[in-house]
Coordinates of C-alpha atoms and ligand atoms in Angstrom, one line a residue:
M1 CA -45.0 0.0 7.7
T2 CA -41.8 1.7 6.5
K3 CA -38.9 -0.7 6.6
R4 CA -35.2 -0.1 6.9
S5 CA -32.2 -2.5 7.1
I6 CA -29.9 -3.0 10.1
I7 CA -26.4 -4.7 9.8
L8 CA -26.9 -7.1 12.5
G9 CA -23.6 -8.9 12.4
C10 CA -20.5 -9.5 10.3
G11 CA -17.8 -12.2 9.6
S12 CA -14.9 -13.0 7.4
Y13 CA -12.5 -15.5 6.3
L14 CA -9.0 -15.5 4.8
P15 CA -7.3 -18.6 3.4
E16 CA -4.4 -19.9 5.6
R17 CA -1.6 -19.6 3.0
I18 CA 0.2 -16.2 3.2
V19 CA 2.4 -15.2 0.3
S20 CA 4.8 -12.4 1.1
N21 CA 6.2 -9.9 -1.5
A22 CA 9.6 -11.6 -1.1
E23 CA 8.1 -14.9 -2.1
L24 CA 6.6 -13.4 -5.2
A25 CA 9.9 -11.9 -6.1
E26 CA 11.3 -15.4 -6.4
T27 CA 9.1 -16.1 -9.5
V28 CA 8.5 -12.7 -11.0
D29 CA 10.7 -9.6 -11.7
T30 CA 9.6 -7.5 -8.8
S31 CA 10.7 -6.6 -5.2
D32 CA 9.3 -6.0 -1.8
E33 CA 10.5 -2.4 -1.9
W34 CA 8.7 -1.6 -5.3
I35 CA 5.4 -3.2 -4.1
V36 CA 5.3 -1.5 -0.7
E37 CA 6.3 1.8 -2.1
R38 CA 3.8 1.8 -5.0
T39 CA 0.9 0.0 -3.3
G40 CA 1.4 -0.4 0.5
I41 CA 0.9 -4.2 0.1
K42 CA 3.2 -6.5 2.1
Q43 CA 1.4 -9.8 1.7
R44 CA -1.8 -11.5 0.4
H45 CA -3.7 -14.7 1.3
I46 CA -4.0 -17.2 -1.5
A47 CA -6.7 -20.0 -1.5
A48 CA -5.4 -23.6 -1.3
E49 CA -5.8 -26.0 -4.3
G50 CA -9.4 -27.2 -4.3
Q51 CA -10.6 -24.3 -2.1
Y52 CA -13.2 -22.4 -4.1
T53 CA -14.9 -19.0 -3.8
S54 CA -18.0 -20.8 -2.3
D55 CA -15.9 -22.3 0.5
L56 CA -14.5 -18.9 1.6
A57 CA -18.0 -17.4 1.3
L58 CA -19.5 -20.2 3.3
K59 CA -17.0 -19.6 6.2
A60 CA -17.6 -15.8 6.1
A61 CA -21.3 -16.3 6.1
E62 CA -21.3 -18.8 9.0
R63 CA -19.2 -16.3 11.1
A64 CA -21.5 -13.5 10.2
L65 CA -24.6 -15.5 11.2
A66 CA -23.0 -16.5 14.5
H67 CA -22.1 -12.9 15.2
A68 CA -25.6 -11.7 14.3
G69 CA -27.2 -14.5 16.4
V70 CA -29.3 -15.5 13.4
D71 CA -30.0 -19.1 12.4
A72 CA -29.5 -19.9 8.7
K73 CA -33.1 -21.3 8.5
D74 CA -34.3 -17.8 9.1
I75 CA -32.5 -16.3 6.2
D76 CA -34.6 -15.7 3.0
M77 CA -31.9 -14.4 0.7
V78 CA -28.2 -15.0 -0.1
I79 CA -26.4 -12.6 -2.3
V80 CA -22.8 -13.2 -3.3
A81 CA -20.8 -10.5 -4.9
T82 CA -18.0 -12.1 -6.9
T83 CA -16.0 -11.9 -10.1
T84 CA -14.5 -15.4 -9.6
P85 CA -17.5 -17.7 -9.3
D86 CA -17.0 -21.5 -8.8
N87 CA -18.5 -22.0 -12.2
T88 CA -20.1 -19.9 -15.0
F89 CA -23.3 -21.1 -13.6
P90 CA -25.2 -21.9 -11.3
A91 CA -24.6 -18.8 -9.1
T92 CA -22.0 -19.4 -6.4
A93 CA -24.8 -18.1 -4.0
T94 CA -26.9 -21.2 -4.6
K95 CA -24.0 -23.4 -3.4
V96 CA -23.6 -21.3 -0.3
Q97 CA -27.4 -21.5 0.3
H98 CA -27.3 -25.2 0.1
N99 CA -24.1 -25.5 2.3
L100 CA -25.8 -23.3 4.9
G101 CA -28.6 -25.9 5.1
M102 CA -31.2 -23.6 3.7
V103 CA -34.0 -24.9 1.5
N104 CA -36.0 -21.7 1.4
G105 CA -35.6 -18.2 0.0
A106 CA -33.5 -17.1 -3.1
A107 CA -29.8 -16.9 -3.9
F108 CA -28.0 -15.2 -6.7
D109 CA -24.6 -13.6 -7.6
V110 CA -23.9 -9.9 -8.3
Q111 CA -21.1 -8.9 -10.7
A112 CA -19.6 -5.4 -10.3
V113 CA -16.0 -6.5 -9.6
C114 CA -14.4 -4.5 -6.8
S115 CA -17.7 -2.6 -6.2
G116 CA -19.6 -5.8 -6.0
F117 CA -20.1 -5.8 -2.3
I118 CA -21.5 -2.2 -2.4
Y119 CA -23.9 -3.2 -5.3
A120 CA -25.0 -6.3 -3.4
L121 CA -25.6 -4.3 -0.2
S122 CA -27.6 -1.8 -2.1
I123 CA -29.7 -4.5 -3.7
A124 CA -30.3 -6.2 -0.3
D125 CA -31.2 -2.9 1.3
N126 CA -33.9 -2.2 -1.4
M127 CA -35.2 -5.7 -1.1
I128 CA -35.7 -5.2 2.6
K129 CA -37.2 -1.7 2.1
G130 CA -39.5 -3.2 -0.5
G131 CA -40.7 -5.9 1.8
Q132 CA -39.3 -8.8 -0.3
A133 CA -37.0 -10.1 2.4
E134 CA -36.5 -10.0 6.2
N135 CA -33.1 -11.4 6.7
I136 CA -30.4 -11.3 4.1
V137 CA -26.8 -12.5 3.9
V138 CA -24.6 -10.3 1.7
I139 CA -21.2 -11.8 0.9
G140 CA -18.2 -10.6 -1.0
A141 CA -16.0 -13.5 -1.9
E142 CA -13.2 -14.0 -4.3
T143 CA -10.3 -16.2 -5.5
F144 CA -8.7 -13.7 -7.7
S145 CA -5.6 -15.7 -7.6
R146 CA -7.3 -18.0 -10.2
I147 CA -7.7 -15.2 -12.8
L148 CA -4.2 -13.6 -12.5
D149 CA -1.5 -13.9 -15.0
W150 CA 1.3 -14.8 -12.6
E151 CA 3.9 -13.7 -15.2
D152 CA 2.5 -10.2 -15.4
R153 CA 4.2 -8.3 -12.6
T154 CA 2.0 -5.2 -13.2
T155 CA -1.1 -7.1 -12.0
C156 CA -0.2 -10.3 -10.1
V157 CA 1.3 -8.6 -7.1
L158 CA -1.8 -6.5 -6.4
F159 CA -4.4 -9.1 -5.6
G160 CA -5.4 -11.7 -2.9
D161 CA -8.1 -14.1 -1.9
G162 CA -10.8 -13.8 0.9
A163 CA -14.4 -13.3 1.8
G164 CA -16.5 -11.2 4.1
A165 CA -20.2 -11.1 4.9
V166 CA -22.8 -9.2 6.6
V167 CA -26.3 -10.1 7.9
L168 CA -29.1 -7.6 7.2
Q169 CA -32.3 -7.6 9.0
A170 CA -35.5 -5.6 8.5
A171 CA -36.5 -3.2 11.1
N172 CA -39.7 -1.2 11.4
G173 CA -39.4 2.6 11.0
A174 CA -38.0 5.1 8.6
D175 CA -34.4 5.8 7.9
P176 CA -32.7 6.7 11.2
A177 CA -31.5 9.9 9.6
S178 CA -35.0 11.2 9.5
Q179 CA -35.6 10.2 13.1
P180 CA -33.1 11.9 15.3
G181 CA -32.7 9.8 18.5
G182 CA -35.1 7.1 16.9
S183 CA -38.5 6.2 18.2
A184 CA -39.3 4.1 21.3
D185 CA -40.6 1.1 19.3
L186 CA -37.2 0.5 17.7
G187 CA -35.9 -0.9 21.0
D188 CA -32.3 -2.0 20.8
N189 CA -32.1 -1.0 17.2
R190 CA -32.9 2.6 17.8
G191 CA -31.1 4.8 15.3
R192 CA -29.3 1.9 13.6
G193 CA -29.4 1.1 9.8
I194 CA -28.4 1.8 6.2
L195 CA -29.0 5.6 5.6
S196 CA -28.3 5.5 1.8
T197 CA -26.6 3.6 -1.0
H198 CA -25.3 5.1 -4.3
L199 CA -24.2 3.3 -7.4
H200 CA -22.5 4.4 -10.6
S201 CA -20.9 2.9 -13.7
D202 CA -19.3 4.1 -16.9
G203 CA -18.9 1.4 -19.5
S204 CA -16.9 3.7 -21.7
T205 CA -14.0 3.0 -19.4
R206 CA -14.4 -0.8 -19.5
D207 CA -11.0 -1.4 -21.2
L208 CA -9.1 0.1 -18.4
L209 CA -9.6 -3.0 -16.1
Y210 CA -10.9 -6.2 -17.5
V211 CA -10.4 -10.0 -18.0
D212 CA -9.4 -11.0 -21.4
G213 CA -11.6 -14.1 -21.5
G214 CA -15.2 -15.3 -20.8
P215 CA -17.8 -17.9 -21.9
S216 CA -19.3 -15.9 -24.8
S217 CA -16.2 -14.4 -26.1
T218 CA -13.2 -16.8 -25.8
Q219 CA -14.7 -19.8 -24.0
T220 CA -11.8 -19.4 -21.6
V221 CA -11.6 -17.9 -18.1
G222 CA -8.9 -15.3 -19.0
H223 CA -6.7 -13.1 -17.0
V224 CA -6.9 -9.7 -15.4
R225 CA -5.6 -6.8 -17.5
M226 CA -5.3 -3.2 -16.3
V227 CA -4.1 0.2 -17.4
G228 CA -3.0 0.9 -13.9
K229 CA -2.2 4.6 -14.0
E230 CA -5.6 5.4 -15.6
V231 CA -7.4 3.3 -13.1
F232 CA -5.6 5.1 -10.3
R233 CA -6.6 8.5 -11.7
H234 CA -10.2 7.6 -12.0
A235 CA -10.3 6.0 -8.6
V236 CA -9.2 9.1 -6.6
T237 CA -11.7 11.4 -8.5
N238 CA -14.7 9.0 -8.5
L239 CA -14.2 7.9 -4.8
A240 CA -13.9 11.5 -3.6
G241 CA -17.0 12.3 -5.8
I242 CA -19.1 9.5 -4.3
V243 CA -18.3 10.5 -0.8
H244 CA -19.4 14.0 -1.4
E245 CA -22.6 12.7 -3.1
T246 CA -23.4 10.4 -0.1
L247 CA -22.8 13.1 2.4
D248 CA -24.8 15.7 0.5
A249 CA -27.7 13.2 0.3
N250 CA -27.7 12.9 4.1
G251 CA -26.9 16.6 4.9
L252 CA -23.7 15.6 6.5
S253 CA -20.0 16.7 6.2
P254 CA -16.8 14.7 6.2
A255 CA -16.3 15.7 9.9
D256 CA -19.5 13.7 10.8
I257 CA -18.0 10.4 9.6
D258 CA -16.6 8.2 12.3
W259 CA -15.1 5.5 9.9
V260 CA -14.5 5.1 6.3
V261 CA -14.2 1.5 5.2
P262 CA -13.0 1.7 1.7
H263 CA -12.3 -0.8 -0.9
Q264 CA -8.7 -1.8 -0.5
A265 CA -6.9 -1.6 -3.8
N266 CA -3.8 0.6 -3.0
K267 CA -2.7 2.6 0.0
R268 CA -1.9 5.6 -2.2
I269 CA -5.5 5.6 -3.4
L270 CA -6.6 5.6 0.2
D271 CA -4.2 8.3 1.1
G272 CA -5.3 10.4 -1.9
T273 CA -9.0 10.1 -1.1
A274 CA -8.5 10.9 2.5
R275 CA -6.5 14.0 1.5
K276 CA -9.1 15.2 -1.0
L277 CA -11.9 14.8 1.7
K278 CA -9.7 16.4 4.3
L279 CA -10.3 13.3 6.5
P280 CA -7.6 12.1 8.9
I281 CA -6.2 8.7 7.5
E282 CA -6.7 7.4 11.0
R283 CA -10.4 7.3 10.5
M284 CA -9.9 5.0 7.5
V285 CA -9.8 1.3 8.1
V286 CA -6.8 -0.1 6.2
T287 CA -6.2 -3.7 5.4
V288 CA -4.5 -3.5 2.0
D289 CA -1.1 -4.0 3.6
R290 CA -2.1 -7.6 4.8
H291 CA -4.9 -8.5 2.5
A292 CA -3.9 -6.8 -0.9
N293 CA -6.9 -6.3 -3.2
T294 CA -9.5 -8.9 -2.6
S295 CA -11.9 -7.2 -4.8
A296 CA -15.6 -7.6 -3.7
A297 CA -14.4 -9.2 -0.4
S298 CA -12.2 -6.2 0.7
I299 CA -14.9 -4.0 2.3
P300 CA -16.6 -6.7 4.4
L301 CA -13.1 -8.1 5.4
A302 CA -12.0 -4.6 6.7
L303 CA -15.5 -3.9 8.3
D304 CA -15.2 -7.2 10.1
E305 CA -11.8 -6.5 11.4
A306 CA -12.8 -3.0 12.7
V307 CA -15.9 -4.1 14.2
K308 CA -14.2 -7.2 16.0
D309 CA -11.2 -5.1 17.3
G310 CA -13.7 -2.6 18.7
R311 CA -12.8 0.4 16.5
I312 CA -16.4 0.6 15.1
Q313 CA -18.8 1.1 17.9
R314 CA -22.6 1.1 18.1
G315 CA -23.9 4.6 16.9
D316 CA -20.8 5.3 14.7
L317 CA -21.4 6.7 11.2
V318 CA -19.7 4.3 8.8
L319 CA -19.1 5.1 5.1
M320 CA -18.1 2.3 2.7
E321 CA -16.9 3.1 -0.7
A322 CA -15.5 1.3 -3.7
M323 CA -14.5 1.4 -7.3
G324 CA -13.8 -1.5 -9.7
G325 CA -13.8 -2.7 -13.3
G326 CA -16.5 -1.4 -15.6
L327 CA -15.8 1.0 -14.2
T328 CA -18.2 0.8 -11.5
W329 CA -18.3 2.7 -8.2
G330 CA -20.5 3.1 -5.2
S331 CA -21.0 3.9 -1.6
A332 CA -23.1 3.0 1.5
L333 CA -23.6 5.1 4.6
V334 CA -24.6 3.2 7.8
R335 CA -25.4 4.1 11.4
W336 CA -23.9 1.1 13.2
Ligands
COA401 N1 7.6 -4.6 -9.7 C1 8.6 -3.9 -10.2 N2 8.4 -3.0 -11.2 C2 7.1 -2.9 -11.7 C3 6.1 -3.7 -11.2 C4 6.3 -4.6 -10.2 N3 5.4 -5.4 -9.7 N4 4.9 -3.4 -11.9 C5 5.3 -2.4 -12.8 N5 6.6 -2.2 -12.7 C6 7.3 -1.2 -13.4 C7 6.8 -0.8 -14.8 O1 7.1 -1.8 -15.7 C8 7.4 0.5 -15.0 O2 8.7 0.3 -15.5 P1 9.3 1.3 -16.6 O3 9.3 2.7 -16.1 O4 10.7 0.7 -16.9 O5 8.4 1.1 -17.8 C9 7.5 1.2 -13.6 O6 7.4 0.1 -12.7 C10 6.4 2.1 -13.3 O7 5.2 1.5 -13.7 P2 3.9 2.4 -13.6 O8 2.7 1.4 -14.0 O9 4.0 3.7 -14.2 O10 3.7 2.5 -11.9 P3 2.6 3.2 -11.1 O11 3.3 4.2 -10.3 O12 1.4 3.7 -12.0 O13 2.2 2.0 -10.1 C11 0.2 0.6 -9.9 C12 1.5 0.9 -10.8 C13 -0.4 -0.5 -10.6 C14 0.7 0.2 -8.6 C15 -0.6 1.9 -10.0 O14 -0.8 2.3 -11.2 C16 -2.0 1.5 -9.4 O15 -2.1 1.2 -8.1 N6 -3.1 1.6 -10.1 C17 -4.4 1.4 -9.7 C18 -4.6 -0.1 -9.7 C19 -5.8 -0.5 -8.9 O16 -6.0 -0.2 -7.8 N7 -6.6 -1.4 -9.5 C20 -7.6 -2.0 -9.0 C21 -8.8 -1.0 -8.8 S1 -10.1 -1.9 -8.2

């Protein structure tokens, strides 16, 4: 029987502490005006001391499971996309698995920086299609505040902490795209599901955005370093490219998309991508002003917000896209 994956529920969590641009300007040579004008960011959430990536991930996962109406004991895979794991090993996902009370299944991390959630979603979708799992929790979770150089104004103002999660469930039947209207046996899940995912990377650009430390190289954690202008240039080109690739693969045009849920790095990147696609900015879910760049967490955080406030409705065509260090980039098209 052909399988496909449905996103059954979502959830997210943001640490309590909010740091405004004005507060940052007290310790680093910057201003609210500069940050808002160049990035659209007004504030970010920062994890409390002793609050780890796994803690944020757990809260997001619990909320996603509640929203999906699925019990943790029925989950057979936990995938955490993160660049800021609690420890070098074991995988943060194993801690989340344990804290969810699961003793079965498999748990592992995925590392593709800001594209991590899309990579993890793609892996999960293929696990379900391949019959290797029935219910998967896919989480994007980060404490980027721990790898920032708080004296480097060119990077420290851009990022925040947070987590988001979705619950994927296997459904019988082919991709909904190939079944207009669905078939009767799909019941409540008629027409829903992940239509396609697309992944790319180009390691020749790895020096544009990286961390200057690591277990094998410096035996330190290191800090985020970035050639901002170059990353910006690649972002708009790569993101517009991946959107076209995704739409072409499904025989669709930008006008067919109900919602774009993009990785939230910079409001100007979102505006530039929307312009290139001739897509009204109103159809993009924007959270970068309040969350800043939460790396792998940004898409599931934005998705959860738009689902819970009723913007994303059953049957909507939702396109998620991201680019991050590597460079990596990718997309996922979903019939909600
Ligand atoms: N506050 C005040 N001034 C700042 C600053 C800050 N936080 N950060 C940089 N500046 C200064 C620079 O030092 C530079 O000063 P100079 O002209 O005297 O040398 C000036 O602002 C312009 O810097 P520049 O780097 O050219 O600005 P920009 O318009 O390229 O904007 C970014 C910088 C980082 C906002 C922009 O390049 C960007 O968003 N890049 C993509 C980043 C990204 O999204 N990364 C994650 C991808 S997942």
